[in-house]
Amino acid sequence: MPDWLVELVKLNDRRVPELLDRQIEEEGSDVHGAVVDDHQIPVPNHTASLIETLTIAHLYQHSSHHRSDRIRAALEAAADALLRFQHEDGSIDLRTTNFHSTPDTGFVVNDLAPIYALLRRHEVEALGALTEMLETFLLRAGEILKVGGVHTPNHRWVVTAALSWLHRIQPDNGYVERAEEWLREGVYVNPDGQYIEESVGIYSAIVDQTLITISRNLDRPEYLGPVRQNLDATLYYLRPGGELVTAPSSRRDRDEIRYVRPYYYAYRSLAIRDDEPRYAAVCRLIEAQWKGQLGGDLPLLCEDSSVWSGLPPAASVPMGYQRSFSHSGVHRIRSDDLDAAVIEDDPSFFSFMKGEAVLDAVRFASAFFGEGQFKSEELTRTENGFELTQELSGPYYQPLSPDDLPDEGAVSEMKQDEREESEVQKLRQEALIRQEGNGFVLEITITGTEGVPVAVEMGFRKDGELAAVDPVEDIADAYLLPEGYGEYKCEGRRITFGPGRADHHWTELRGAEPKLDLNSVYLTGYTPFTHTIEIR
């Protein structure tokens, strides 16, 4: 075992006490041996995590828990609980939402199959009972995996990877035939290198890992192609500190703070296979910042000896670029610790980072018929930046003509598509973005119907401090910038923004998105509205 993996095994010991504290020890309990979640609900997925962590600790002499009877007993109790969680059809529940769930069974199989493979490889007599219980669980799970359905696109590859593990454990054409049914649907990767969910913060890393597993277990190297495309794209979704751009996601990580750590196994596997220095650079970044959090990757890292080789010499992650992913609507600008993103078709159309100082989102809205939240319909590249535009219409409606009236009399609802429009109001909303030196200039222009209230929101992270702004009465974490320039500081880094404008104090307009869960600074006015904001 290489030194870097020995170090991870030692770091894995830090997870042991917390998991043991969550394990139910009450003898005779129906859930004895299970692990509870944050809501104190016994759940199979956390129970499987205990089995992963404790098995590594028991197997390897580098752990302080090596050959511990206490650990062995906890493992056997957890495996027994896992079998009691399992339904007759082989499935388990994700008790927060999915019941008799094939995909969640697949997730747990993917976690435990490498552990089972390690137990078979090491043949530790004291862990014989654990090995047998895991084999029983896995083969029972195989029955639902052969026939069960899924919810989301990534579930197909989670289930297929689980089937490929089971075929390695006990070869069965039924596993392969079911895997081929899913594989026939093809792995969708858009020209920007993103899977269909574009979930950079969660599910892309899962898909990468499962496709590598499918490639290994079924000897299908062609499934590494999509992984390479996605890993290449992710290089340009990286922000300072290893944070990721998550705005385009169609899943729950959208606009959440997520990091590149879950990609470690995929980047390491292909860095070594392809002798790719950029992938090695991401591995080094992850090791430097999250080495102690790689315990969840240990089963695969220990089982897959192909990743034990040293990484190739690392280049740096891409810096100093402007890169557009037009199919995903993501446009990236990065140099050193300055980072910006322009996002199409999203209310939060601009974000800016200067080291630890983060302007998470710029948005604006007008109180235009309850539909005035700006969300670009078109983006145009200009000579030195971007132009985002949106056209809005607000009509009124005339009485129905006699020919359109129902025979029975009263019209039960407003059939607007059948009515003639009148007094139609129009609004054009534009945002021009250009880089100037070490910052950006945003020009916001709203024309058309006059006198419409407007509010521009700049959302800064709460871990910094704002200066030269005025609190909005009765709204937490909301501020106005009436004039001059505001300032945001975090860990020695500073963002200045302005000039300010506060023609009124209405910040949460009708029809606008709810206030961001950030420190929101507002500029306000009326149409026709033109304002230039410098962000440096």
mmCIF file of N, CA and C in Angstrom, residues 346-350 361-367 371-376 388-390 392 427-433 442-447 453-458 507 509 511-513 516 522-523 529 533:
data_model
loop_
_atom_site.group_PDB
_atom_site.id
_atom_site.type_symbol
_atom_site.label_atom_id
_atom_site.label_comp_id
_atom_site.label_asym_id
_atom_site.label_seq_id
_atom_site.Cartn_x
_atom_site.Cartn_y
_atom_site.Cartn_z
ATOM 1 N N ASP A 346 -31.030 32.795 -16.214
ATOM 2 C CA ASP A 346 -31.013 32.600 -14.768
ATOM 3 C C ASP A 346 -31.139 33.961 -14.102
ATOM 4 N N PRO A 347 -32.006 34.101 -13.089
ATOM 5 C CA PRO A 347 -32.116 35.399 -12.423
ATOM 6 C C PRO A 347 -30.781 35.896 -11.857
ATOM 7 N N SER A 348 -29.980 34.983 -11.298
ATOM 8 C CA SER A 348 -28.655 35.353 -10.785
ATOM 9 C C SER A 348 -27.661 35.277 -11.938
ATOM 10 N N PHE A 349 -27.577 36.365 -12.689
ATOM 11 C CA PHE A 349 -26.869 36.315 -13.976
ATOM 12 C C PHE A 349 -25.391 36.624 -13.880
ATOM 13 N N PHE A 350 -24.920 37.098 -12.709
ATOM 14 C CA PHE A 350 -23.506 37.465 -12.590
ATOM 15 C C PHE A 350 -23.029 37.181 -11.178
ATOM 16 N N ALA A 361 -24.229 36.798 -6.223
ATOM 17 C CA ALA A 361 -25.227 36.970 -7.277
ATOM 18 C C ALA A 361 -25.592 38.426 -7.454
ATOM 19 N N VAL A 362 -25.803 38.810 -8.708
ATOM 20 C CA VAL A 362 -26.447 40.082 -9.044
ATOM 21 C C VAL A 362 -27.742 39.745 -9.775
ATOM 22 N N ARG A 363 -28.848 40.370 -9.317
ATOM 23 C CA ARG A 363 -30.163 40.168 -9.937
ATOM 24 C C ARG A 363 -30.865 41.518 -10.003
ATOM 25 N N PHE A 364 -31.875 41.624 -10.848
ATOM 26 C CA PHE A 364 -32.725 42.807 -10.781
ATOM 27 C C PHE A 364 -34.124 42.456 -11.269
ATOM 28 N N ALA A 365 -35.064 43.288 -10.858
ATOM 29 C CA ALA A 365 -36.462 43.055 -11.220
ATOM 30 C C ALA A 365 -37.182 44.384 -11.307
ATOM 31 N N SER A 366 -38.273 44.383 -12.055
ATOM 32 C CA SER A 366 -39.177 45.523 -12.129
ATOM 33 C C SER A 366 -40.572 45.050 -11.725
ATOM 34 N N ALA A 367 -41.360 45.947 -11.144
ATOM 35 C CA ALA A 367 -42.712 45.582 -10.692
ATOM 36 C C ALA A 367 -43.681 45.648 -11.867
ATOM 37 N N GLU A 371 -44.330 40.022 -13.319
ATOM 38 C CA GLU A 371 -43.499 39.158 -14.157
ATOM 39 C C GLU A 371 -42.163 39.805 -14.495
ATOM 40 N N GLY A 372 -41.730 40.744 -13.655
ATOM 41 C CA GLY A 372 -40.585 41.556 -14.042
ATOM 42 C C GLY A 372 -39.223 41.085 -13.575
ATOM 43 N N GLN A 373 -39.126 39.858 -13.028
ATOM 44 C CA GLN A 373 -37.802 39.348 -12.653
ATOM 45 C C GLN A 373 -36.967 39.146 -13.916
ATOM 46 N N PHE A 374 -35.794 39.779 -13.941
ATOM 47 C CA PHE A 374 -34.934 39.644 -15.117
ATOM 48 C C PHE A 374 -34.376 38.236 -15.210
ATOM 49 N N LYS A 375 -34.562 37.633 -16.372
ATOM 50 C CA LYS A 375 -34.023 36.312 -16.692
ATOM 51 C C LYS A 375 -33.791 36.321 -18.193
ATOM 52 N N SER A 376 -32.556 36.355 -18.597
ATOM 53 C CA SER A 376 -32.243 36.655 -19.991
ATOM 54 C C SER A 376 -32.854 35.640 -20.948
ATOM 55 N N LEU A 388 -27.079 40.777 -22.210
ATOM 56 C CA LEU A 388 -28.200 39.914 -21.909
ATOM 57 C C LEU A 388 -29.480 40.728 -22.023
ATOM 58 N N THR A 389 -30.505 40.167 -22.665
ATOM 59 C CA THR A 389 -31.729 40.932 -22.903
ATOM 60 C C THR A 389 -32.967 40.104 -22.600
ATOM 61 N N GLN A 390 -34.047 40.838 -22.306
ATOM 62 C CA GLN A 390 -35.353 40.226 -22.049
ATOM 63 C C GLN A 390 -36.438 41.190 -22.500
ATOM 64 N N LEU A 392 -40.551 41.977 -22.279
ATOM 65 C CA LEU A 392 -41.761 41.664 -21.511
ATOM 66 C C LEU A 392 -42.956 42.398 -22.093
ATOM 67 N N LEU A 427 -41.835 46.267 -21.987
ATOM 68 C CA LEU A 427 -40.636 46.576 -21.211
ATOM 69 C C LEU A 427 -39.474 45.773 -21.778
ATOM 70 N N ARG A 428 -38.355 46.458 -21.984
ATOM 71 C CA ARG A 428 -37.130 45.788 -22.424
ATOM 72 C C ARG A 428 -36.105 45.934 -21.305
ATOM 73 N N GLN A 429 -35.563 44.815 -20.855
ATOM 74 C CA GLN A 429 -34.570 44.819 -19.774
ATOM 75 C C GLN A 429 -33.247 44.293 -20.324
ATOM 76 N N GLU A 430 -32.182 45.026 -20.053
ATOM 77 C CA GLU A 430 -30.868 44.683 -20.589
ATOM 78 C C GLU A 430 -29.820 44.754 -19.492
ATOM 79 N N ALA A 431 -28.822 43.878 -19.605
ATOM 80 C CA ALA A 431 -27.633 43.957 -18.754
ATOM 81 C C ALA A 431 -26.412 43.790 -19.645
ATOM 82 N N LEU A 432 -25.543 44.798 -19.650
ATOM 83 C CA LEU A 432 -24.268 44.717 -20.363
ATOM 84 C C LEU A 432 -23.170 44.515 -19.334
ATOM 85 N N ILE A 433 -22.301 43.550 -19.591
ATOM 86 C CA ILE A 433 -21.233 43.206 -18.654
ATOM 87 C C ILE A 433 -19.913 43.273 -19.397
ATOM 88 N N LEU A 442 -21.146 46.758 -14.891
ATOM 89 C CA LEU A 442 -22.468 46.290 -15.290
ATOM 90 C C LEU A 442 -23.331 47.492 -15.623
ATOM 91 N N GLU A 443 -23.870 47.515 -16.826
ATOM 92 C CA GLU A 443 -24.797 48.570 -17.234
ATOM 93 C C GLU A 443 -26.189 47.962 -17.333
ATOM 94 N N ILE A 444 -27.097 48.419 -16.487
ATOM 95 C CA ILE A 444 -28.467 47.915 -16.466
ATOM 96 C C ILE A 444 -29.389 48.975 -17.053
ATOM 97 N N THR A 445 -30.149 48.600 -18.061
ATOM 98 C CA THR A 445 -31.050 49.531 -18.749
ATOM 99 C C THR A 445 -32.429 48.895 -18.873
ATOM 100 N N ILE A 446 -33.458 49.640 -18.445
ATOM 101 C CA ILE A 446 -34.842 49.163 -18.556
ATOM 102 C C ILE A 446 -35.660 50.274 -19.201
ATOM 103 N N THR A 447 -36.238 49.980 -20.353
ATOM 104 C CA THR A 447 -36.991 50.986 -21.102
ATOM 105 C C THR A 447 -38.354 50.447 -21.488
ATOM 106 N N PRO A 453 -41.430 50.692 -10.721
ATOM 107 C CA PRO A 453 -40.361 50.549 -9.723
ATOM 108 C C PRO A 453 -39.382 49.444 -10.103
ATOM 109 N N VAL A 454 -38.110 49.688 -9.811
ATOM 110 C CA VAL A 454 -37.014 48.770 -10.139
ATOM 111 C C VAL A 454 -36.181 48.556 -8.885
ATOM 112 N N ALA A 455 -35.659 47.328 -8.705
ATOM 113 C CA ALA A 455 -34.715 47.043 -7.617
ATOM 114 C C ALA A 455 -33.622 46.120 -8.135
ATOM 115 N N VAL A 456 -32.370 46.521 -7.921
ATOM 116 C CA VAL A 456 -31.202 45.715 -8.255
ATOM 117 C C VAL A 456 -30.673 45.129 -6.947
ATOM 118 N N GLU A 457 -30.442 43.830 -6.921
ATOM 119 C CA GLU A 457 -29.964 43.142 -5.714
ATOM 120 C C GLU A 457 -28.559 42.594 -5.943
ATOM 121 N N MET A 458 -27.640 42.915 -5.041
ATOM 122 C CA MET A 458 -26.295 42.350 -5.033
ATOM 123 C C MET A 458 -26.149 41.531 -3.760
ATOM 124 N N THR A 507 -37.715 46.933 -1.814
ATOM 125 C CA THR A 507 -36.646 46.051 -2.283
ATOM 126 C C THR A 507 -37.163 44.713 -2.799
ATOM 127 N N LEU A 509 -39.837 43.360 -4.722
ATOM 128 C CA LEU A 509 -40.930 43.757 -5.598
ATOM 129 C C LEU A 509 -41.886 42.600 -5.861
ATOM 130 N N GLY A 511 -43.599 39.975 -7.860
ATOM 131 C CA GLY A 511 -43.156 39.252 -9.049
ATOM 132 C C GLY A 511 -41.681 38.959 -9.069
ATOM 133 N N ALA A 512 -40.918 39.522 -8.106
ATOM 134 C CA ALA A 512 -39.486 39.233 -8.031
ATOM 135 C C ALA A 512 -39.250 37.935 -7.274
ATOM 136 N N GLU A 513 -38.110 37.321 -7.509
ATOM 137 C CA GLU A 513 -37.710 36.157 -6.725
ATOM 138 C C GLU A 513 -37.573 36.563 -5.259
ATOM 139 N N LEU A 516 -32.488 36.758 -1.635
ATOM 140 C CA LEU A 516 -31.438 35.769 -1.477
ATOM 141 C C LEU A 516 -31.085 35.606 0.001
ATOM 142 N N TYR A 522 -29.212 46.732 -2.124
ATOM 143 C CA TYR A 522 -30.142 47.104 -3.191
ATOM 144 C C TYR A 522 -29.857 48.506 -3.717
ATOM 145 N N LEU A 523 -30.038 48.640 -5.029
ATOM 146 C CA LEU A 523 -30.121 49.936 -5.705
ATOM 147 C C LEU A 523 -31.530 50.015 -6.283
ATOM 148 N N PHE A 529 -34.960 53.350 -16.600
ATOM 149 C CA PHE A 529 -33.904 53.156 -15.608
ATOM 150 C C PHE A 529 -32.612 52.825 -16.339
ATOM 151 N N ILE A 533 -22.919 50.092 -12.731
ATOM 152 C CA ILE A 533 -22.361 49.643 -11.458
ATOM 153 C C ILE A 533 -20.930 49.171 -11.696
#
